[in-house]
mmCIF file of C-alpha atoms and ligand atoms in Angstrom:
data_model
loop_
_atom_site.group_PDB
_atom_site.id
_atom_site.type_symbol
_atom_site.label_atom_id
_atom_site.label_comp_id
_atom_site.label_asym_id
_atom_site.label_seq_id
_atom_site.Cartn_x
_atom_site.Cartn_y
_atom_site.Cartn_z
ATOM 1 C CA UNK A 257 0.000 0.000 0.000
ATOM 2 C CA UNK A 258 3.061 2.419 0.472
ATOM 3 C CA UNK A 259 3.618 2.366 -3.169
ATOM 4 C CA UNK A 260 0.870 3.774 -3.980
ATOM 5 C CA UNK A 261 1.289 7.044 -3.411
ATOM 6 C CA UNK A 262 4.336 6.957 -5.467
ATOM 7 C CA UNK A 263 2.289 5.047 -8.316
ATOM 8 C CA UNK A 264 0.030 8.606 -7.787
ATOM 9 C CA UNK A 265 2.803 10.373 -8.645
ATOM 10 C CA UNK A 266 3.775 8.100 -11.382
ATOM 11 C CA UNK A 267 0.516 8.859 -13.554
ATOM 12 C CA UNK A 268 0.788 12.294 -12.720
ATOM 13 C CA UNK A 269 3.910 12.932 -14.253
ATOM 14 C CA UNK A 270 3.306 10.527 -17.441
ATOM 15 C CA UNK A 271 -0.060 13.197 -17.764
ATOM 16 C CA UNK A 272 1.609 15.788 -17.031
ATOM 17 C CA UNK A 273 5.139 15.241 -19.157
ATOM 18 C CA UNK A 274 6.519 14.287 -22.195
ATOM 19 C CA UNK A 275 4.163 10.984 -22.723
ATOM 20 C CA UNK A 276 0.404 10.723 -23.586
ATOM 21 C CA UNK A 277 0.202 7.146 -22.808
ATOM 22 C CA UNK A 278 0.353 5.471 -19.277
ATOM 23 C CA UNK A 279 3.617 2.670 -18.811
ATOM 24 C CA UNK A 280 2.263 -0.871 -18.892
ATOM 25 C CA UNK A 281 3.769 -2.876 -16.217
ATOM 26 C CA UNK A 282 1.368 -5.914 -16.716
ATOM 27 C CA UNK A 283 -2.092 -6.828 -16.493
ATOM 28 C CA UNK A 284 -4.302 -10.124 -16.642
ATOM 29 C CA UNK A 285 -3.649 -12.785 -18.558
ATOM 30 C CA UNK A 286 -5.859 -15.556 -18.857
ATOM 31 C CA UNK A 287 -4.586 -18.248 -21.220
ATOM 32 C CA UNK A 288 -8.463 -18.951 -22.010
ATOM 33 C CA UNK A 289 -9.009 -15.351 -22.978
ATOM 34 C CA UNK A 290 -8.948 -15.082 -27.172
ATOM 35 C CA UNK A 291 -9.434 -11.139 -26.943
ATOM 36 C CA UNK A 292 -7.060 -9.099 -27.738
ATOM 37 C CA UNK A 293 -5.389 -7.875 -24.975
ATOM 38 C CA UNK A 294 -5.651 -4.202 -24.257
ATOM 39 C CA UNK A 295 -3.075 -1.905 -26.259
ATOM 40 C CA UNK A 296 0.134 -1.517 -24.715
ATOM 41 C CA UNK A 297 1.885 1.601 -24.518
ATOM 42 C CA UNK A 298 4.164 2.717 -27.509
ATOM 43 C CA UNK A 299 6.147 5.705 -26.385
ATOM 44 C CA UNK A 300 7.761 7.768 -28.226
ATOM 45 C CA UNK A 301 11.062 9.656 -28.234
ATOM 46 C CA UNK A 302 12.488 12.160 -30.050
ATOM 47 C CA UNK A 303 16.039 12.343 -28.209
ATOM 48 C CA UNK A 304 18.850 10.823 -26.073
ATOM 49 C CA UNK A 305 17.759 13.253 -23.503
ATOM 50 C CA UNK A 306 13.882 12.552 -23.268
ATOM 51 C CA UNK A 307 14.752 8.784 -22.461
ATOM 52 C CA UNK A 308 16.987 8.830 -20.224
ATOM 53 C CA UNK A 309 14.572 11.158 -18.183
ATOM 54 C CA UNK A 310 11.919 8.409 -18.768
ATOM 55 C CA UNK A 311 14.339 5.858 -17.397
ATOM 56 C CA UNK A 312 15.349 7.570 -14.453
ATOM 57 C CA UNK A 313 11.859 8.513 -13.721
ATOM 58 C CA UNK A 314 10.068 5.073 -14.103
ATOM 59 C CA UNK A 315 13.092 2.829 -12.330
ATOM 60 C CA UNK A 316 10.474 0.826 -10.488
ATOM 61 C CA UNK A 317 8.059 0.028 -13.816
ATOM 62 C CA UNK A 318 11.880 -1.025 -15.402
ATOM 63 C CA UNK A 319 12.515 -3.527 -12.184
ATOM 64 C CA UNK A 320 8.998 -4.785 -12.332
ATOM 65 C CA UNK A 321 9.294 -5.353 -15.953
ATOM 66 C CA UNK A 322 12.398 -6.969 -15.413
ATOM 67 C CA UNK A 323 11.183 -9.044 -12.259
ATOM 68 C CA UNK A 324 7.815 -10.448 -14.616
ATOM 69 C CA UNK A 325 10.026 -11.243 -17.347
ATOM 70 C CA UNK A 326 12.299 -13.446 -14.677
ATOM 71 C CA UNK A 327 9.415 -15.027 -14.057
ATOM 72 C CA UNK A 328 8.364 -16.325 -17.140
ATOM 73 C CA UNK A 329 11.632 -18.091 -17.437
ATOM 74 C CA UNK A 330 11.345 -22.110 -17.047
ATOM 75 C CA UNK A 331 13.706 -24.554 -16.187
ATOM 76 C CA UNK A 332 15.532 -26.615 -19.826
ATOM 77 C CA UNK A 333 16.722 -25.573 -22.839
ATOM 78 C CA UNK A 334 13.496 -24.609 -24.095
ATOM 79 C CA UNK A 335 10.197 -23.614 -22.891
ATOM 80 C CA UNK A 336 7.101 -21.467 -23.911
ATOM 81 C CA UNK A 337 5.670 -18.345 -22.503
ATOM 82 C CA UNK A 338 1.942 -17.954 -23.651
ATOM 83 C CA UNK A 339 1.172 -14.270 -25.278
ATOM 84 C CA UNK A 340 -0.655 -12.904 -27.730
ATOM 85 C CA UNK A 341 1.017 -12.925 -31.140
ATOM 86 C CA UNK A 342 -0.432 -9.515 -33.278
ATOM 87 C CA UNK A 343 0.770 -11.028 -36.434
ATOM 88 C CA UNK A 344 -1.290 -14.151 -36.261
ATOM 89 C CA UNK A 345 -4.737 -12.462 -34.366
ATOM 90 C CA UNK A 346 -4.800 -15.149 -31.293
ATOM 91 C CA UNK A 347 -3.196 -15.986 -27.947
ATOM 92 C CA UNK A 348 0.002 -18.615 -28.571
ATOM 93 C CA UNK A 349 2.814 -21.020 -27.174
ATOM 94 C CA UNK A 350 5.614 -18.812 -27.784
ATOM 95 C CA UNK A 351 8.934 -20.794 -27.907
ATOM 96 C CA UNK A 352 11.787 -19.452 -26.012
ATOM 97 C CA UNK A 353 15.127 -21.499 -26.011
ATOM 98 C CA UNK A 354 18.883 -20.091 -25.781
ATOM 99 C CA UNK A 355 19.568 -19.951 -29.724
ATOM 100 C CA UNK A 356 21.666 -16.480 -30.288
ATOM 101 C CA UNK A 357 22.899 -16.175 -26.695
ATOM 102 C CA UNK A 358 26.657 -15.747 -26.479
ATOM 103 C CA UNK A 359 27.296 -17.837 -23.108
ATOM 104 C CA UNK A 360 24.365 -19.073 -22.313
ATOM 105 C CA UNK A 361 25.089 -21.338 -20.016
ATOM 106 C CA UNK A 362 26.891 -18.190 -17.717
ATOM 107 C CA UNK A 363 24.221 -15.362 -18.463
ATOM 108 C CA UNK A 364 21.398 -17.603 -17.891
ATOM 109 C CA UNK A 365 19.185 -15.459 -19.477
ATOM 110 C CA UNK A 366 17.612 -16.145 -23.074
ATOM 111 C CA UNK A 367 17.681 -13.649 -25.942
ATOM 112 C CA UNK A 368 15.129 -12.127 -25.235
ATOM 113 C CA UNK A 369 14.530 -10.197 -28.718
ATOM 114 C CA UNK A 370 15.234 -13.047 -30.964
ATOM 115 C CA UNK A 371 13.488 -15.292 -29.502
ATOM 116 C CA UNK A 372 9.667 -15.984 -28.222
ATOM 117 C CA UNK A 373 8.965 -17.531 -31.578
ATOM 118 C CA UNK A 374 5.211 -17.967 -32.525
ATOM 119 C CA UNK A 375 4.529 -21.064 -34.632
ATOM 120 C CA UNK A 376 3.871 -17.970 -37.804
ATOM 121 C CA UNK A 377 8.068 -17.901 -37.559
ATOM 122 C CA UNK A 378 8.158 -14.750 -36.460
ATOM 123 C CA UNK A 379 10.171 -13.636 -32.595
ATOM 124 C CA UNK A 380 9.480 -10.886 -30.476
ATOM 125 C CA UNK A 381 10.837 -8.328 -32.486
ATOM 126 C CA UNK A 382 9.376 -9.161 -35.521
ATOM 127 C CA UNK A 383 5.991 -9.135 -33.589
ATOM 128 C CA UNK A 384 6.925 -5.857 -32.214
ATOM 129 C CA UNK A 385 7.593 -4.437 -35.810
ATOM 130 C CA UNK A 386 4.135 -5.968 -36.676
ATOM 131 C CA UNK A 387 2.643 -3.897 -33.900
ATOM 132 C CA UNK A 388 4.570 -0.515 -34.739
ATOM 133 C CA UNK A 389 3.280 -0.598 -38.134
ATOM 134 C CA UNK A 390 0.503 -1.736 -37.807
ATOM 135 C CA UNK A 391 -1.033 1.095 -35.181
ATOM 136 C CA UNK A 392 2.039 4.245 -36.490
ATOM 137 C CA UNK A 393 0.712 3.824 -40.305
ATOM 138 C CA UNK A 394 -2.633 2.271 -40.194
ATOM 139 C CA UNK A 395 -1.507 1.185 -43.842
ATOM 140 C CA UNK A 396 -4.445 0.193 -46.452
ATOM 141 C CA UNK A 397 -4.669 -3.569 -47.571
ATOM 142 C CA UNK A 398 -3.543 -1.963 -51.265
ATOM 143 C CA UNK A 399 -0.827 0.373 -49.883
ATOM 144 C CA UNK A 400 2.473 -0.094 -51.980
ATOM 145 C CA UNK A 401 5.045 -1.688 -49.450
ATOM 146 C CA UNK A 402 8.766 -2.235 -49.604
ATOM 147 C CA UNK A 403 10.400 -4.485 -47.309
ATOM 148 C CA UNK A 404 14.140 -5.230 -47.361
ATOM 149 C CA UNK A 405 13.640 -9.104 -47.068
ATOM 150 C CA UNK A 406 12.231 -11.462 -48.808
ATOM 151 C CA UNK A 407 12.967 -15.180 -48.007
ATOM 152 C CA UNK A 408 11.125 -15.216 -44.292
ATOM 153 C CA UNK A 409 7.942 -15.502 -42.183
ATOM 154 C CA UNK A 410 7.693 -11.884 -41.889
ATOM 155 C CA UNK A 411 7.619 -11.212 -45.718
ATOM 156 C CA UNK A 412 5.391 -14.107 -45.849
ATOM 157 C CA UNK A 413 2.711 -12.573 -43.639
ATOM 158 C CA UNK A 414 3.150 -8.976 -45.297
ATOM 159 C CA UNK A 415 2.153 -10.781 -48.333
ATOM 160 C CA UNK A 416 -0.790 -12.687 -46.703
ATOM 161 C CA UNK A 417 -2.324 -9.050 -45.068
ATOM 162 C CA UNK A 418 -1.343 -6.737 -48.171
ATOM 163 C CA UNK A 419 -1.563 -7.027 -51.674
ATOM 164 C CA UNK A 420 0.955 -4.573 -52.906
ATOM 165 C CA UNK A 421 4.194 -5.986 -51.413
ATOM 166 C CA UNK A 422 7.547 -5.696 -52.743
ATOM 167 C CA UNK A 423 10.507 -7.846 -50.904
ATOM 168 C CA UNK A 424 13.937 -8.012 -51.546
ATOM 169 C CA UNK A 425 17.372 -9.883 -50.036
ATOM 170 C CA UNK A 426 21.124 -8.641 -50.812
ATOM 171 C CA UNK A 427 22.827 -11.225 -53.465
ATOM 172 C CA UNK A 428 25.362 -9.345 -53.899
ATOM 173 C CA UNK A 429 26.739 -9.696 -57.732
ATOM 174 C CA UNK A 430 25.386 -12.616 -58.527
ATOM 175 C CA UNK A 431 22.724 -11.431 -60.765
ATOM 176 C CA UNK A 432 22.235 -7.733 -61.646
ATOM 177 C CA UNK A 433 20.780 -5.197 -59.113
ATOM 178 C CA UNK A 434 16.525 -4.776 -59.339
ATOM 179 C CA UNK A 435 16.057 -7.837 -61.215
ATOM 180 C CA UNK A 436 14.788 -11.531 -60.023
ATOM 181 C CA UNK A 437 16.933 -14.534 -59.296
ATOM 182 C CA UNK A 438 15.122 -17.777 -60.599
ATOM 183 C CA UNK A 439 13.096 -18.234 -57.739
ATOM 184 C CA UNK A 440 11.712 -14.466 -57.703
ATOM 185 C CA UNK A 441 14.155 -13.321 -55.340
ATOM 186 C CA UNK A 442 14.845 -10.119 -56.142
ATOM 187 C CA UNK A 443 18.503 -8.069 -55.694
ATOM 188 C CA UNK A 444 18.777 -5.046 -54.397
ATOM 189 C CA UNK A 445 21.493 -3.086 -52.479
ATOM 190 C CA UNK A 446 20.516 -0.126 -49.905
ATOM 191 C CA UNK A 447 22.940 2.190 -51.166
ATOM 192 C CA UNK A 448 21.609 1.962 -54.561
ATOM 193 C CA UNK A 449 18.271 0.625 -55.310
ATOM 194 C CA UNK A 450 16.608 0.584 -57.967
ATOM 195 C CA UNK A 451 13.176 1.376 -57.636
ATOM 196 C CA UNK A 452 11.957 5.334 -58.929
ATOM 197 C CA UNK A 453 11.806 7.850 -56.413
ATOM 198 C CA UNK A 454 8.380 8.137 -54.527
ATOM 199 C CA UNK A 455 7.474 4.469 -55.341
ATOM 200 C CA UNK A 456 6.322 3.676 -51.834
ATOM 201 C CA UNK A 457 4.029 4.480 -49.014
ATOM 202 C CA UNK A 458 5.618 2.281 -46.443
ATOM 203 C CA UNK A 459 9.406 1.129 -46.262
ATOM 204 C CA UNK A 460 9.930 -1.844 -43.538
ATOM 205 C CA UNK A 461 13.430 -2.939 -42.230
ATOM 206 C CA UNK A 462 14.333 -5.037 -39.666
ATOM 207 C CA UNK A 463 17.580 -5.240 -38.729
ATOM 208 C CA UNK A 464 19.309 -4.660 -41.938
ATOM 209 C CA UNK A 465 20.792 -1.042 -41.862
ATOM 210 C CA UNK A 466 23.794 -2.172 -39.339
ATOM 211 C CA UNK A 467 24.746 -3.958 -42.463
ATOM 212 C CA UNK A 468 25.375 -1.496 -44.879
ATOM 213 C CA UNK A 469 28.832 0.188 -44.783
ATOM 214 C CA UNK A 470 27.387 3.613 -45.710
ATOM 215 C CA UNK A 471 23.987 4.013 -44.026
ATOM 216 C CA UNK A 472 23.583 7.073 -44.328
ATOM 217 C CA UNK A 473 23.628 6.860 -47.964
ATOM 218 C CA UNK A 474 20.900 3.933 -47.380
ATOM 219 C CA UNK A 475 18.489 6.131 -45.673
ATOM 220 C CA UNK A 476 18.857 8.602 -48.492
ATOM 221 C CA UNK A 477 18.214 5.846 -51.069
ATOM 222 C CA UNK A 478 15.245 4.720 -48.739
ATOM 223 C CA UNK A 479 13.971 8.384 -48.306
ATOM 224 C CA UNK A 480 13.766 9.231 -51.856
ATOM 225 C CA UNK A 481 11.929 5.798 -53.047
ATOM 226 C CA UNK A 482 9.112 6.809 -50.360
ATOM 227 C CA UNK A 483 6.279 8.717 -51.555
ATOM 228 C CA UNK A 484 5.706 12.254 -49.605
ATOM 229 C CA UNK A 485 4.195 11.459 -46.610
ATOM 230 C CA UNK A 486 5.191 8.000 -46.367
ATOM 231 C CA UNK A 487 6.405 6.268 -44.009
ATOM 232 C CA UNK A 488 9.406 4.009 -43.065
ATOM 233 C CA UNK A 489 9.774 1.717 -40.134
ATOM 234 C CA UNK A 490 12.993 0.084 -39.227
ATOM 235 C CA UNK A 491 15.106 -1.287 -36.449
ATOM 236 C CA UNK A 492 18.415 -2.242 -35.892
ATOM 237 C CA UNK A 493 21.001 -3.002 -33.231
ATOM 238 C CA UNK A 494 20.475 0.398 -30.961
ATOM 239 C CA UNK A 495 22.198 1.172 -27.677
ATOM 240 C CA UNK A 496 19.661 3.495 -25.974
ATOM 241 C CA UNK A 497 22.272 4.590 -23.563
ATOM 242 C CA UNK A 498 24.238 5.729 -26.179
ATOM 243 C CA UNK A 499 24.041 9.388 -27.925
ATOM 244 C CA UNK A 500 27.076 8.238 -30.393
ATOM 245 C CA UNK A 501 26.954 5.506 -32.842
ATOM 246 C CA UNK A 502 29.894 2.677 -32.304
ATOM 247 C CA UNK A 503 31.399 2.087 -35.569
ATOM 248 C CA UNK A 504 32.488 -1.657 -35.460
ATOM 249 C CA UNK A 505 33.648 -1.637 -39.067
ATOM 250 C CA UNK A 506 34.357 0.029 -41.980
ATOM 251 C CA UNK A 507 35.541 -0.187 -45.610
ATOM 252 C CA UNK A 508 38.631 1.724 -46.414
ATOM 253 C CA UNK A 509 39.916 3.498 -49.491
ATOM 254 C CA UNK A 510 41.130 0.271 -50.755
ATOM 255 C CA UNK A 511 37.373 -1.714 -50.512
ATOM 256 C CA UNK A 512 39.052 -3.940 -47.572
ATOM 257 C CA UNK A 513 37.001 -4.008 -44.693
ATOM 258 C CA UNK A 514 39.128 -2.723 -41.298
ATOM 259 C CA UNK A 515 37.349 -4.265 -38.669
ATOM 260 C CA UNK A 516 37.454 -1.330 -35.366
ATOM 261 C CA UNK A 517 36.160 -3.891 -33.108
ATOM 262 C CA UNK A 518 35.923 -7.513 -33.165
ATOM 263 C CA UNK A 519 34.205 -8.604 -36.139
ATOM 264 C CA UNK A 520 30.626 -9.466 -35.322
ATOM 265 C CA UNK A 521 28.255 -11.294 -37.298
ATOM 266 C CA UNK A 522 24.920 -11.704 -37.516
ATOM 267 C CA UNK A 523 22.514 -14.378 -38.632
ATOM 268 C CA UNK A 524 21.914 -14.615 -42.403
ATOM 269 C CA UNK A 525 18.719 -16.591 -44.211
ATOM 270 C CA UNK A 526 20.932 -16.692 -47.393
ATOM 271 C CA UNK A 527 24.176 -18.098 -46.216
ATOM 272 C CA UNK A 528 25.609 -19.281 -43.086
ATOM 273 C CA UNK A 529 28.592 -17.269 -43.061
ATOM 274 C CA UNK A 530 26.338 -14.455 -41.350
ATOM 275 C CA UNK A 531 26.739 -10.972 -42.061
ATOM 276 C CA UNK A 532 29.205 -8.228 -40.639
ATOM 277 C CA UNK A 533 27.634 -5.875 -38.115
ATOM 278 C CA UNK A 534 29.179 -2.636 -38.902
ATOM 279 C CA UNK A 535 27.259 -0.557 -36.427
ATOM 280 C CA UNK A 536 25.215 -0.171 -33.077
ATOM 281 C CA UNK A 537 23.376 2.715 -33.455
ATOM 282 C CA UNK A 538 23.175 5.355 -31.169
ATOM 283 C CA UNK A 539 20.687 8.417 -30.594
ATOM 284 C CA UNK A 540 22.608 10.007 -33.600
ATOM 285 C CA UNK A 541 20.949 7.815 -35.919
ATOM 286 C CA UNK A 542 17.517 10.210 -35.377
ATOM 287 C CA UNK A 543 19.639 13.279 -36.691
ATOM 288 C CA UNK A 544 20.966 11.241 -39.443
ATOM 289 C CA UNK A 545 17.165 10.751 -40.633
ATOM 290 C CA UNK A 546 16.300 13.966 -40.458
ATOM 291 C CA UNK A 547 19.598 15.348 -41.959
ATOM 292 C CA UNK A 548 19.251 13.308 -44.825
ATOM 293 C CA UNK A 549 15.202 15.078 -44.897
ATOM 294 C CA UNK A 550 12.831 13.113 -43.031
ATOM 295 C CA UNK A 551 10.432 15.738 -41.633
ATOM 296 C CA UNK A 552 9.904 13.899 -38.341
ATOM 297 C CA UNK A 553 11.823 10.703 -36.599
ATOM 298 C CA UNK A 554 11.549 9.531 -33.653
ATOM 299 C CA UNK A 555 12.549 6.208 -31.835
ATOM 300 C CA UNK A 556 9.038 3.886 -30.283
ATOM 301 C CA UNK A 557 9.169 1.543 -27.096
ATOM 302 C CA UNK A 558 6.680 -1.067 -26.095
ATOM 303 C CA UNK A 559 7.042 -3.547 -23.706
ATOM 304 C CA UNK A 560 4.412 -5.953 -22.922
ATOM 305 C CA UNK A 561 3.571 -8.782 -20.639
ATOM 306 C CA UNK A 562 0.469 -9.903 -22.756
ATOM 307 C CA UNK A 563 1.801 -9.755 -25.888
ATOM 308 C CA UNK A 564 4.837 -11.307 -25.671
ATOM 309 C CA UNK A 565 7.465 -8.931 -25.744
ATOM 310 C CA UNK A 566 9.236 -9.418 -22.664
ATOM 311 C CA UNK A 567 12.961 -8.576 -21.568
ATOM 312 C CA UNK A 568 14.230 -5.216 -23.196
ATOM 313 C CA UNK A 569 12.042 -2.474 -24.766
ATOM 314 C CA UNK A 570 11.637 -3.603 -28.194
ATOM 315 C CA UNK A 571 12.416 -0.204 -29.679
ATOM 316 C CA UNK A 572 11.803 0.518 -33.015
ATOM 317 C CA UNK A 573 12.413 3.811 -35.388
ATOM 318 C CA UNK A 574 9.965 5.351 -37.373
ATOM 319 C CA UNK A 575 10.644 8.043 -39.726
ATOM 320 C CA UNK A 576 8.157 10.285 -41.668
ATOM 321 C CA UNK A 577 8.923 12.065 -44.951
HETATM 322 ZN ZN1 ZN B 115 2.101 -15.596 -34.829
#
């Protein structure tokens, strides 16, 4: 009962400040339940500075957060939390395990993001990206859609929900940028692609960017191939206690890659050498959108018990032309 007071205060300042939307800590779940769970909230923020007054100011909603998702962690190498998976419409087994956790036998602690798997293939974050979309862009069933993969569950879905879809995977030189490998797999390359400017209403990403040596020149290739007033949602490996981007890698004058920091690479659906990481992104990245003339970015955070997306924040950037 002492808390609550402070919980008082809480709402207060969440009226009162920078957010419109209350913090959701939890909430009922009953496995029986098919509804869809109320909407968590999806703050947003527009700077380093803004967060981190967030964070310091909701350090108890963090440790609860952090104490539920404890909780839903089950003894073996794999177990399932039930949530409710936006993609798919309807409350789920989702399957946690300790794939992509360096260690995992010291940390203990599963990988959160990547994993809590519905059976529709796609993990939290995917979900999460579902959900940003989804409620940020209300898109049309029509709308034209570019997504930056094209041989997984999540382009699969985008192409069961809209009818106007447009994937693509990196293959390199193997067949000629903008045109179709055998299967329909089409090749494109961030830094040049090779669709005509204002092509799309939505651009989706996931985890991608960190990829490309020059990003900045990706988000000026993705900016001008989005119509005016479109809209492109992305994420990618983000340190939100960071203002600066790390820059892990880089390609010199030469075209040899000079690796800053121990090469790390990250899962790839093409080819199981993975793919170099060349960045974590920092606050930074938000100017870089708007230098390069988005007219409004700004990074979103949800959390939610219900729906699955336990651990971290899943925090995703959206960025409006
Ligand atoms: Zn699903």
């Amino acid at each position: 009962m002492t808390k609550f007071p402070r919980f008082v205060g809480f709402l207060r300042r969440l009226r009162r400040g920078m957010q419109k939307k209350g913090v959701a800590i939890s909430g009922r779940l009953d496995p029986s339940d098919q509804q869809r769970p109320a909407e968590p909230s999806l703050l947003e923020f527009r700077d380093h500075a803004s967060y981190q007054q967030y964070r310091c100011e909701n350090g108890d909603v963090l440790a609860e957060r952090q104490r539920i998702t404890d909780a839903c962690k089950q003894a073996g190498e794999r177990f399932h939390v039930r949530g409710y998976c936006d993609a798919c419409e309807r409350f789920v087994d989702l399957l946690v395990d300790y794939q992509g956790t360096p260690n995992a036998r010291v940390s203990g602690q599963p990988n959160w993001r990547e994993r809590l798997v519905c059976q529709c293939g796609l993990n939290n974050r995917m979900r999460a990206a579902i959900h940003v979309f989804r409620q940020h862009c209300s898109p049309q069933p029509n709308a034209p859609i570019y997504v930056t993969e094209q041989v997984t569950p999540l382009y699969r879905w985008l192409t069961q929900h809209f009818t106007n879809v447009v994937g693509s995977e990196y293959l390199g030189k193997t067949i000629p940028f903008g045109t179709l490998r055998d299967d329909q797999v089409r090749n494109e390359t961030l830094g040049a692609l090779s669709f005509s400017p204002n092509s799309f209403q939505y651009i989706l990403s996931f985890d991608v960017l960190e990829h490309v040596p020059d990003y900045r020149l990706a988000l000026v290739e993705l900016h001008r191939v989005l119509r005016p007033n479109g809209t492109l949602v992305f994420s990618a490996p983000f340190i939100p206690a960071h203002a600066k981007t790390t820059v892990r890698a880089r390609v010199d004058s030469k075209g040899e890659i000079e690796h800053l920091l121990p090469p790390e690479y990250h899962g790839d659906p093409l080819s199981d050498a993975g793919c170099l990481c060349f960045y974590h992104f920092g606050w930074d990245l938000l100017d870089t959108c708007r230098a390069v003339g988005f007219r409004d970015a700004y990074v979103v955070a949800l959390w939610s018990r219900e729906f699955g997306y336990l651990g971290s924040e899943q925090l995703l950037f959206v960025a409006r032309k």
